[in-house]
Amino acid sequence: MTATISVTLQPRTPGAVDFEDHTATYTGQPIAHTLSGTPLGVASVSYSYAGTGETTYPADAQAPTHAGTYTVTASFAVQAGYAPIGAKTVDLTIAPKPLSDGMIQAIPEQRYMGDSIPPAVTVQDGKTVLAEGAAYTVAYGENTEAGAGSVTITGTGDYTGTAQATFNIIKSDAAMTVTPDSNTITFGDSLTVQISGIAAARLGSNEIGLNTVALYVGSAEGDTIATAAVNSAAATLTYDTRGKALAIGENTLFVRYGGSGNLNTYVSEPFTVTLNKATPAPGVPTGLTATFGDTLAAAALPSGWAWDAPTTSVGATGSRDFPATYTSPVDTDFYNTVPATVTIAVGKAAAPQIAELSASFRYTLTGAQTQGLANLLPGDRGETAYQLGGATGDTGILTGGGVSVDGTLTYTLTGTGAAGNSAALPVTVTMDNYETMTITLTVTLTALDVPTVTAEDITAIYGQPLTITGTAVFGGVPVAGGWSFKDTPPVDAG
């Protein structure tokens, strides 16, 4: 017998789905959130990701990469005979990755430049170089002084937290402008050198604090002759040339900047200053006197003065000008000599010493007689005037008389006297260059005629006898006779 029955088959219950919320940290790669295993009866699972909250991410099967909040929807296809499973949605959070100091690449040393230094920063996550602004922002320390500078980065976007790095700020080479007030000065003046714009090289002037500059002569390692404080990037160096560190002529100078916390020591390019000798202003000597016949050496000059030609004769009487030169008695190398014309008042020399003149005549002789006077006087006497004075003694033996302009004394014998009578004729002689003097001629009457005698000079060899030669003449006729020495003749050579 056959019977018909109805059989109803119920689908099998699939396995439990284990799919929970998930949190991960940004890695730079897509982060997928999937079931850890396939539930019983599930043929396949598909996933869809979508941003939530402030995270913009349209639904997509591609797993997200960037930090944010997402939903993950798992959709299931079951095997035959299994009951369907509804889609399940969970939350996926990708947290920003914390920054670390090691991500900041080494910053090269920087040179002080007078302002805050913002070095370029490279941040790297593994082999990936992060973009400033998208992954991090940068903040700098003051970074205004030589020493250690600092950089701080703060994460943004896929990164969070902060990281720091330091770098070295080295001193900058200095620069400055050196300007002497003058490149030519005179001994005794001050050399003034203006220093300006002391700053880091390639920058304009900036405040660097109180430092020093020094002035050197000869070389950058030479002697320091002046120092000055620096304030507001400027200084004034002053040197009194009386210190004698500068030589007469061209001098090579340098300025050395001593450096600061931010600037290295700096030596300027050499510059030259020419030091000229000073010219003193001594008063020209006055009131100098000398005597005719002297040389200039006899007229003493004040200290520092010297005659240009001291052996020169002072010349005739009167006011005479002669060249002299002043040389500074101190610091001779630093002063010029000063030429000048010096006036000397030249006075008369003492009257020449002339032996008394005498003339002897036979008492019966009459007539005019003459006596030359000019040949008895110095040839350099200048203008000469003669004045016959009154006769003294036995004045009756002569009469008349006078002296011509050429110095010839004339008088007349009267023939009235007796042997032994004498009379003196004084002649006053006035000369330009010698004191006034009186020449006296004494005329004596004798019983015999008196010849005119002339003796020659004697030159002999020592030990030989001395012989006098000469002439005796009266009335134009030679007179015979012998010669003898009035006094003992000399016996020594000379």
Short mmCIF file of C-alpha atoms in Angstrom, two decimals:
data_model
loop_
_atom_site.label_atom_id
_atom_site.label_comp_id
_atom_site.label_asym_id
_atom_site.label_seq_id
_atom_site.Cartn_x
_atom_site.Cartn_y
_atom_site.Cartn_z
CA MET A 1 0.00 0.00 0.00
CA THR A 2 1.28 3.39 -0.75
CA ALA A 3 0.97 6.52 1.37
CA THR A 4 1.88 10.13 0.64
CA ILE A 5 3.41 12.35 3.31
CA SER A 6 4.70 15.94 3.37
CA VAL A 7 8.22 16.60 4.52
CA THR A 8 9.34 20.16 5.39
CA LEU A 9 13.13 20.76 5.49
CA GLN A 10 14.31 23.64 7.72
CA PRO A 11 17.59 25.41 6.79
CA ARG A 12 20.52 24.76 8.97
CA THR A 13 21.63 27.50 11.33
CA PRO A 14 25.00 28.87 10.26
CA GLY A 15 27.84 29.35 12.73
CA ALA A 16 28.07 32.39 14.98
CA VAL A 17 29.60 35.50 13.49
CA ASP A 18 32.43 37.01 15.62
CA PHE A 19 32.89 40.56 14.31
CA GLU A 20 33.59 43.28 16.85
CA ASP A 21 34.67 46.94 16.85
CA HIS A 22 38.38 47.41 16.14
CA THR A 23 41.05 50.06 16.79
CA ALA A 24 44.39 50.21 14.93
CA THR A 25 47.27 52.72 14.57
CA TYR A 26 48.09 54.44 11.32
CA THR A 27 50.76 52.56 9.37
CA GLY A 28 50.72 54.31 6.04
CA GLN A 29 49.08 51.23 4.50
CA PRO A 30 45.35 50.31 4.13
CA ILE A 31 44.03 48.78 7.34
CA ALA A 32 41.42 46.06 6.69
CA HIS A 33 39.14 44.72 9.43
CA THR A 34 37.84 41.23 8.73
CA LEU A 35 36.49 38.20 10.52
CA SER A 36 39.13 36.13 12.10
CA GLY A 37 37.63 33.02 10.52
CA THR A 38 34.77 31.84 8.26
CA PRO A 39 31.61 30.86 10.22
CA LEU A 40 29.98 27.54 9.48
CA GLY A 41 27.81 27.63 6.45
CA VAL A 42 29.23 30.89 5.11
CA ALA A 43 30.34 30.67 1.53
CA SER A 44 31.87 34.15 1.29
CA VAL A 45 32.09 37.52 3.06
CA SER A 46 32.35 40.96 1.47
CA TYR A 47 33.27 44.16 3.31
CA SER A 48 32.40 47.78 2.81
CA TYR A 49 34.15 50.71 4.55
CA ALA A 50 32.69 54.17 5.10
CA GLY A 51 33.81 57.22 7.07
CA THR A 52 31.91 58.43 10.09
CA GLY A 53 31.86 61.60 12.07
CA GLU A 54 34.44 64.04 10.72
CA THR A 55 36.03 61.37 8.56
CA THR A 56 35.11 61.64 4.94
CA TYR A 57 35.39 58.32 3.20
CA PRO A 58 32.64 57.21 0.79
CA ALA A 59 31.59 53.56 1.08
CA ASP A 60 34.16 51.47 -0.64
CA ALA A 61 35.42 47.94 -0.55
CA GLN A 62 38.96 49.33 -0.32
CA ALA A 63 40.16 49.44 3.27
CA PRO A 64 41.06 52.95 4.47
CA THR A 65 44.63 54.10 5.17
CA HIS A 66 44.40 57.40 7.00
CA ALA A 67 43.59 58.01 10.62
CA GLY A 68 39.88 58.48 11.30
CA THR A 69 36.67 56.70 12.32
CA TYR A 70 35.00 54.28 9.98
CA THR A 71 32.24 51.64 9.83
CA VAL A 72 32.92 48.23 8.42
CA THR A 73 29.92 46.32 7.08
CA ALA A 74 30.35 42.60 6.52
CA SER A 75 27.89 40.99 4.06
CA PHE A 76 27.57 37.15 4.00
CA ALA A 77 26.73 34.65 1.27
CA VAL A 78 25.75 31.32 2.89
CA GLN A 79 26.08 27.82 1.53
CA ALA A 80 23.01 25.90 0.37
CA GLY A 81 20.94 24.60 3.19
CA TYR A 82 21.93 27.31 5.56
CA ALA A 83 19.85 30.10 6.78
CA PRO A 84 20.90 33.51 5.55
CA ILE A 85 22.95 35.82 7.79
CA GLY A 86 22.21 39.52 7.89
CA ALA A 87 24.96 42.06 7.32
CA LYS A 88 26.85 43.10 10.38
CA THR A 89 28.37 46.58 10.92
CA VAL A 90 31.12 47.40 13.41
CA ASP A 91 33.31 50.48 14.09
CA LEU A 92 36.91 50.76 12.89
CA THR A 93 39.13 53.43 14.39
CA ILE A 94 42.55 54.23 12.87
CA ALA A 95 44.45 56.21 15.49
CA PRO A 96 47.18 58.77 14.47
CA LYS A 97 50.71 57.47 14.87
CA PRO A 98 52.73 59.10 17.67
CA LEU A 99 55.72 61.11 16.48
CA SER A 100 59.18 60.31 17.89
CA ASP A 101 62.37 62.33 18.11
CA GLY A 102 64.10 59.85 15.87
CA MET A 103 61.81 60.75 12.98
CA ILE A 104 63.48 64.18 12.73
CA GLN A 105 66.54 63.83 10.57
CA ALA A 106 69.85 65.37 11.71
CA ILE A 107 69.89 69.14 11.09
CA PRO A 108 73.18 70.50 9.72
CA GLU A 109 74.93 73.14 11.80
CA GLN A 110 73.75 76.64 11.14
CA ARG A 111 75.70 79.89 11.16
CA TYR A 112 74.69 82.82 13.33
CA MET A 113 73.11 85.44 11.13
CA GLY A 114 71.85 88.01 13.59
CA ASP A 115 68.21 86.88 13.56
CA SER A 116 66.23 83.78 14.55
CA ILE A 117 67.37 80.79 12.52
CA PRO A 118 64.63 78.50 11.06
CA PRO A 119 66.52 75.56 9.53
CA ALA A 120 64.84 73.26 7.05
CA VAL A 121 63.45 70.16 8.79
CA THR A 122 63.11 66.69 7.29
CA VAL A 123 60.78 64.25 9.10
CA GLN A 124 60.86 60.66 8.00
CA ASP A 125 58.69 57.68 9.07
CA GLY A 126 60.73 54.73 8.03
CA LYS A 127 61.55 55.40 4.40
CA THR A 128 58.64 57.74 3.96
CA VAL A 129 59.39 61.47 4.06
CA LEU A 130 56.47 63.23 5.71
CA ALA A 131 54.99 66.38 4.31
CA GLU A 132 55.05 69.45 6.52
CA GLY A 133 51.54 70.74 7.09
CA ALA A 134 49.88 67.44 6.18
CA ALA A 135 51.68 65.30 8.75
CA TYR A 136 53.20 67.81 11.12
CA THR A 137 53.75 71.46 11.87
CA VAL A 138 57.07 73.03 12.91
CA ALA A 139 57.89 75.43 15.73
CA TYR A 140 61.36 76.83 16.39
CA GLY A 141 63.11 77.94 19.54
CA GLU A 142 64.56 81.45 19.72
CA ASN A 143 67.63 80.27 17.79
CA THR A 144 69.15 83.77 17.89
CA GLU A 145 72.48 83.07 19.58
CA ALA A 146 75.42 80.84 18.80
CA GLY A 147 75.10 77.54 20.66
CA ALA A 148 72.26 75.01 20.64
CA GLY A 149 69.13 75.67 18.61
CA SER A 150 65.89 73.67 18.85
CA VAL A 151 63.02 72.51 16.66
CA THR A 152 59.68 71.08 17.82
CA ILE A 153 57.25 69.27 15.49
CA THR A 154 53.62 68.60 16.33
CA GLY A 155 51.69 65.82 14.61
CA THR A 156 48.62 66.49 12.52
CA GLY A 157 46.51 64.32 10.31
CA ASP A 158 47.89 60.79 10.51
CA TYR A 159 50.37 61.70 13.25
CA THR A 160 50.02 62.88 16.79
CA GLY A 161 52.12 64.07 19.67
CA THR A 162 55.35 66.11 19.53
CA ALA A 163 58.99 65.43 18.88
CA GLN A 164 62.07 67.57 19.32
CA ALA A 165 65.53 67.94 17.81
CA THR A 166 68.48 70.20 18.48
CA PHE A 167 71.13 71.58 16.17
CA ASN A 168 74.34 73.59 16.54
CA ILE A 169 74.51 77.33 15.78
CA ILE A 170 78.10 78.29 15.08
CA LYS A 171 79.59 81.78 15.26
CA SER A 172 79.45 83.84 12.12
CA ASP A 173 82.38 85.53 10.50
CA ALA A 174 82.28 89.20 11.33
CA ALA A 175 82.27 92.08 8.93
CA MET A 176 82.86 95.76 9.54
CA THR A 177 83.69 99.00 7.80
CA VAL A 178 86.94 100.75 8.72
CA THR A 179 87.25 104.44 7.81
CA PRO A 180 90.13 106.65 8.97
CA ASP A 181 89.16 110.30 9.26
CA SER A 182 92.20 111.07 7.13
CA ASN A 183 94.88 109.02 5.41
CA THR A 184 97.41 111.82 5.87
CA ILE A 185 98.12 113.34 9.27
CA THR A 186 100.86 115.33 10.94
CA PHE A 187 102.92 114.32 13.96
CA GLY A 188 101.27 115.68 17.08
CA ASP A 189 97.77 115.20 15.68
CA SER A 190 95.49 112.33 16.64
CA LEU A 191 94.67 109.52 14.25
CA THR A 192 90.95 108.78 14.39
CA VAL A 193 89.50 105.62 12.83
CA GLN A 194 85.74 105.10 12.61
CA ILE A 195 84.48 101.52 12.88
CA SER A 196 80.92 100.87 11.76
CA GLY A 197 78.59 98.09 10.71
CA ILE A 198 80.14 95.41 12.93
CA ALA A 199 77.87 92.46 12.19
CA ALA A 200 77.66 88.96 10.86
CA ALA A 201 79.09 88.83 7.38
CA ARG A 202 76.55 89.40 4.62
CA LEU A 203 74.16 91.17 7.00
CA GLY A 204 73.57 94.78 7.76
CA SER A 205 74.41 96.40 11.04
CA ASN A 206 72.77 94.89 14.10
CA GLU A 207 73.18 95.14 17.83
CA ILE A 208 75.89 92.82 19.04
CA GLY A 209 76.47 94.06 22.53
CA LEU A 210 79.59 95.49 24.14
CA ASN A 211 82.82 94.20 22.61
CA THR A 212 86.17 95.68 21.68
CA VAL A 213 88.22 96.62 18.65
CA ALA A 214 91.96 97.25 18.55
CA LEU A 215 94.23 99.17 16.19
CA TYR A 216 97.44 97.45 15.11
CA VAL A 217 100.43 98.87 13.27
CA GLY A 218 102.75 97.01 10.93
CA SER A 219 100.81 93.75 10.67
CA ALA A 220 97.73 92.02 11.98
CA GLU A 221 99.96 90.58 14.68
CA GLY A 222 101.79 93.85 15.30
CA ASP A 223 101.73 96.17 18.28
CA THR A 224 98.38 97.31 19.61
CA ILE A 225 98.36 101.10 19.69
CA ALA A 226 94.71 101.80 20.57
CA THR A 227 91.58 100.01 21.73
CA ALA A 228 87.96 101.03 22.00
CA ALA A 229 84.68 99.62 23.20
CA VAL A 230 82.06 98.63 20.66
CA ASN A 231 78.46 99.56 21.20
CA SER A 232 75.62 99.40 18.72
CA ALA A 233 77.96 97.88 16.14
CA ALA A 234 80.26 100.91 16.06
CA ALA A 235 83.39 102.27 17.72
CA THR A 236 85.90 105.10 17.41
CA LEU A 237 89.60 104.37 17.72
CA THR A 238 91.86 107.30 18.58
CA TYR A 239 95.65 107.33 18.71
CA ASP A 240 97.86 110.28 19.71
CA THR A 241 100.76 110.26 17.26
CA ARG A 242 103.04 111.67 19.93
CA GLY A 243 103.19 108.10 21.18
CA LYS A 244 105.60 107.55 18.24
CA ALA A 245 104.25 104.14 17.27
CA LEU A 246 103.77 105.49 13.76
CA ALA A 247 106.85 106.24 11.71
CA ILE A 248 107.25 109.24 9.46
CA GLY A 249 106.01 108.18 6.03
CA GLU A 250 103.50 105.50 5.09
CA ASN A 251 102.26 103.16 7.83
CA THR A 252 100.23 99.99 7.33
CA LEU A 253 97.45 99.53 9.89
CA PHE A 254 94.85 96.91 10.74
CA VAL A 255 91.78 96.84 12.95
CA ARG A 256 91.05 93.66 14.86
CA TYR A 257 87.56 92.98 16.17
CA GLY A 258 87.80 90.85 19.30
CA GLY A 259 84.70 88.79 18.55
CA SER A 260 81.62 88.13 20.66
CA GLY A 261 79.40 85.25 21.68
CA ASN A 262 78.06 85.18 18.15
CA LEU A 263 80.88 86.53 15.97
CA ASN A 264 84.38 85.26 15.34
CA THR A 265 87.44 87.45 15.66
CA TYR A 266 87.87 89.58 12.55
CA VAL A 267 90.86 91.38 11.11
CA SER A 268 90.22 94.15 8.64
CA GLU A 269 91.93 94.59 5.34
CA PRO A 270 95.08 96.69 5.75
CA PHE A 271 94.87 100.43 5.22
CA THR A 272 97.60 103.02 5.09
CA VAL A 273 98.10 106.30 6.87
CA THR A 274 100.92 108.67 6.00
CA LEU A 275 102.44 110.53 8.92
CA ASN A 276 104.14 113.80 8.01
CA LYS A 277 106.69 115.62 10.10
CA ALA A 278 105.39 118.51 12.14
CA THR A 279 106.80 121.98 11.57
CA PRO A 280 107.67 123.76 14.80
CA ALA A 281 107.21 127.50 15.14
CA PRO A 282 110.22 128.77 17.05
CA GLY A 283 110.64 132.46 17.42
CA VAL A 284 113.36 133.84 15.16
CA PRO A 285 116.30 134.91 17.37
CA THR A 286 116.68 138.66 17.86
CA GLY A 287 119.14 140.97 19.56
CA LEU A 288 122.24 139.21 18.23
CA THR A 289 125.47 141.21 18.06
CA ALA A 290 128.93 140.60 16.67
CA THR A 291 132.10 142.55 16.06
CA PHE A 292 133.61 143.33 12.70
CA GLY A 293 136.07 140.60 11.85
CA ASP A 294 134.09 137.89 13.66
CA THR A 295 132.56 134.85 11.94
CA LEU A 296 128.96 133.86 12.53
CA ALA A 297 130.16 131.29 15.05
CA ALA A 298 130.92 134.19 17.42
CA ALA A 299 127.23 135.12 17.53
CA ALA A 300 125.71 132.48 19.79
CA LEU A 301 122.20 131.31 18.82
CA PRO A 302 119.54 129.94 21.19
CA SER A 303 119.15 126.19 21.65
CA GLY A 304 118.07 124.41 18.47
CA TRP A 305 119.34 127.12 16.12
CA ALA A 306 122.48 126.88 14.00
CA TRP A 307 124.05 129.05 11.36
CA ASP A 308 123.98 127.52 7.90
CA ALA A 309 127.60 128.63 7.33
CA PRO A 310 129.13 129.38 10.75
CA THR A 311 132.57 130.21 9.30
CA THR A 312 131.15 133.05 7.24
CA SER A 313 132.38 136.52 8.18
CA VAL A 314 129.77 138.80 9.70
CA GLY A 315 130.94 141.51 7.30
CA ALA A 316 130.98 145.24 7.67
CA THR A 317 129.36 147.12 10.51
CA GLY A 318 125.64 147.61 10.46
CA SER A 319 122.59 145.33 10.33
CA ARG A 320 123.35 142.09 8.49
CA ASP A 321 121.06 139.16 7.62
CA PHE A 322 122.26 135.56 7.50
CA PRO A 323 120.55 132.19 6.98
CA ALA A 324 120.07 129.93 10.00
CA THR A 325 118.13 126.72 10.60
CA TYR A 326 116.15 125.54 13.59
CA THR A 327 116.28 121.82 14.45
CA SER A 328 114.02 120.58 17.23
CA PRO A 329 116.23 119.50 20.17
CA VAL A 330 113.72 116.71 20.93
CA ASP A 331 111.93 114.25 18.61
CA THR A 332 114.21 115.30 15.79
CA ASP A 333 112.89 112.52 13.54
CA PHE A 334 109.36 113.85 13.83
CA TYR A 335 109.89 117.56 13.15
CA ASN A 336 110.92 119.47 10.06
CA THR A 337 113.80 121.88 10.24
CA VAL A 338 112.81 125.54 10.01
CA PRO A 339 114.91 127.92 7.88
CA ALA A 340 114.98 131.57 8.79
CA THR A 341 116.86 134.79 8.18
CA VAL A 342 118.49 136.09 11.35
CA THR A 343 119.69 139.66 11.76
CA ILE A 344 122.97 140.51 13.49
CA ALA A 345 124.02 143.97 14.56
CA VAL A 346 127.71 144.12 13.61
CA GLY A 347 129.73 146.58 15.71
CA LYS A 348 133.18 148.09 15.15
CA ALA A 349 136.29 146.14 15.98
CA ALA A 350 138.85 147.48 18.41
CA ALA A 351 141.17 150.04 16.95
CA PRO A 352 144.35 148.53 15.51
CA GLN A 353 147.52 148.84 17.60
CA ILE A 354 150.01 151.07 15.76
CA ALA A 355 153.43 152.01 17.12
CA GLU A 356 154.09 155.66 17.69
CA LEU A 357 155.47 157.35 14.55
CA SER A 358 158.62 159.40 14.61
CA ALA A 359 160.59 161.49 12.14
CA SER A 360 164.04 163.05 12.69
CA PHE A 361 165.48 165.96 10.75
CA ARG A 362 168.65 168.09 10.94
CA TYR A 363 167.70 171.21 12.86
CA THR A 364 168.65 173.44 9.94
CA LEU A 365 166.30 171.69 7.51
CA THR A 366 163.30 173.65 6.25
CA GLY A 367 160.43 172.96 3.92
CA ALA A 368 157.36 170.74 3.56
CA GLN A 369 157.40 167.15 4.80
CA THR A 370 154.90 164.29 4.42
CA GLN A 371 154.02 161.12 6.28
CA GLY A 372 151.74 158.42 4.84
CA LEU A 373 149.14 157.11 7.30
CA ALA A 374 146.76 154.96 5.19
CA ASN A 375 149.32 152.20 4.73
CA LEU A 376 149.48 151.80 8.50
CA LEU A 377 145.76 150.95 8.75
CA PRO A 378 143.87 147.68 8.01
CA GLY A 379 142.77 147.33 4.42
CA ASP A 380 139.23 146.36 5.47
CA ARG A 381 138.66 149.48 7.55
CA GLY A 382 136.02 150.85 5.18
CA GLU A 383 135.42 154.59 4.74
CA THR A 384 138.13 156.52 6.60
CA ALA A 385 138.31 160.14 7.75
CA TYR A 386 141.40 161.94 9.13
CA GLN A 387 141.48 164.96 11.44
CA LEU A 388 144.73 166.65 12.40
CA GLY A 389 144.82 167.93 15.95
CA GLY A 390 146.86 170.69 17.49
CA ALA A 391 150.60 170.19 17.76
CA THR A 392 152.24 169.90 21.19
CA GLY A 393 155.82 170.28 22.41
CA ASP A 394 158.27 172.59 20.69
CA THR A 395 155.64 173.74 18.28
CA GLY A 396 157.84 176.48 16.81
CA ILE A 397 159.88 173.95 14.86
CA LEU A 398 157.04 173.33 12.42
CA THR A 399 154.07 175.13 10.98
CA GLY A 400 150.93 174.53 8.96
CA GLY A 401 149.93 171.00 8.25
CA GLY A 402 146.94 168.91 7.35
CA VAL A 403 145.86 165.42 6.25
CA SER A 404 144.54 164.68 2.77
CA VAL A 405 141.64 162.30 2.15
CA ASP A 406 144.12 159.63 1.09
CA GLY A 407 145.79 159.73 4.52
CA THR A 408 148.88 161.82 3.76
CA LEU A 409 150.00 164.03 6.67
CA THR A 410 151.70 167.28 5.53
CA TYR A 411 153.63 169.75 7.71
CA THR A 412 156.45 172.33 7.20
CA LEU A 413 159.75 172.59 9.07
CA THR A 414 160.59 176.17 9.98
CA GLY A 415 164.37 175.70 10.55
CA THR A 416 164.18 177.76 13.72
CA GLY A 417 164.70 175.08 16.31
CA ALA A 418 167.71 173.56 17.93
CA ALA A 419 168.92 170.00 18.03
CA GLY A 420 166.88 168.06 20.54
CA ASN A 421 163.66 170.04 20.00
CA SER A 422 160.55 167.93 19.21
CA ALA A 423 156.88 168.41 18.50
CA ALA A 424 153.98 165.94 18.33
CA LEU A 425 151.27 165.99 15.63
CA PRO A 426 148.14 163.98 16.62
CA VAL A 427 145.83 162.69 13.85
CA THR A 428 142.40 161.32 14.75
CA VAL A 429 141.33 158.50 12.41
CA THR A 430 137.65 157.56 12.10
CA MET A 431 136.84 154.26 10.28
CA ASP A 432 133.64 152.38 9.39
CA ASN A 433 134.78 149.06 10.79
CA TYR A 434 137.18 149.97 13.58
CA GLU A 435 136.94 152.13 16.64
CA THR A 436 138.28 155.68 16.32
CA MET A 437 141.99 155.94 17.03
CA THR A 438 144.75 158.57 17.23
CA ILE A 439 148.07 158.29 15.38
CA THR A 440 150.76 160.61 16.73
CA LEU A 441 153.82 161.64 14.71
CA THR A 442 156.68 162.96 16.82
CA VAL A 443 159.09 165.19 14.88
CA THR A 444 162.57 165.54 16.45
CA LEU A 445 165.41 167.85 15.38
CA THR A 446 168.93 166.43 15.38
CA ALA A 447 172.45 167.80 14.89
CA LEU A 448 173.04 165.44 11.98
CA ASP A 449 171.07 164.42 8.95
CA VAL A 450 169.01 161.25 9.51
CA PRO A 451 168.85 158.87 6.56
CA THR A 452 165.85 156.79 5.73
CA VAL A 453 166.64 153.11 6.44
CA THR A 454 164.96 150.02 5.13
CA ALA A 455 165.86 146.50 6.40
CA GLU A 456 164.96 143.27 4.63
CA ASP A 457 163.36 140.28 6.34
CA ILE A 458 165.82 137.54 7.38
CA THR A 459 165.46 133.81 6.72
CA ALA A 460 168.24 131.56 8.02
CA ILE A 461 168.97 127.96 8.95
CA TYR A 462 169.13 127.23 12.65
CA GLY A 463 172.74 127.56 13.89
CA GLN A 464 173.87 129.88 11.11
CA PRO A 465 174.77 133.52 11.89
CA LEU A 466 172.10 136.16 11.23
CA THR A 467 173.02 138.89 8.75
CA ILE A 468 171.06 142.12 8.27
CA THR A 469 170.79 143.61 4.79
CA GLY A 470 169.13 146.88 3.81
CA THR A 471 169.60 150.45 2.62
CA ALA A 472 170.13 153.89 4.14
CA VAL A 473 169.31 156.91 1.95
CA PHE A 474 169.35 160.65 2.59
CA GLY A 475 168.38 163.15 -0.03
CA GLY A 476 168.24 160.42 -2.60
CA VAL A 477 171.86 159.51 -1.95
CA PRO A 478 172.89 156.19 -0.30
CA VAL A 479 174.54 156.57 3.06
CA ALA A 480 177.34 154.18 3.99
CA GLY A 481 177.21 152.47 7.36
CA GLY A 482 176.78 149.17 9.22
CA TRP A 483 173.83 147.21 10.67
CA SER A 484 173.45 145.76 14.15
CA PHE A 485 170.61 144.29 16.24
CA LYS A 486 169.16 146.68 18.74
CA ASP A 487 168.34 143.76 21.04
CA THR A 488 169.80 140.24 21.37
CA PRO A 489 169.05 138.36 18.13
CA PRO A 490 166.89 135.21 18.33
CA VAL A 491 168.63 131.83 18.50
CA ASP A 492 165.66 129.39 18.35
CA ALA A 493 163.94 128.17 15.20
CA GLY A 494 160.64 129.88 14.57
#
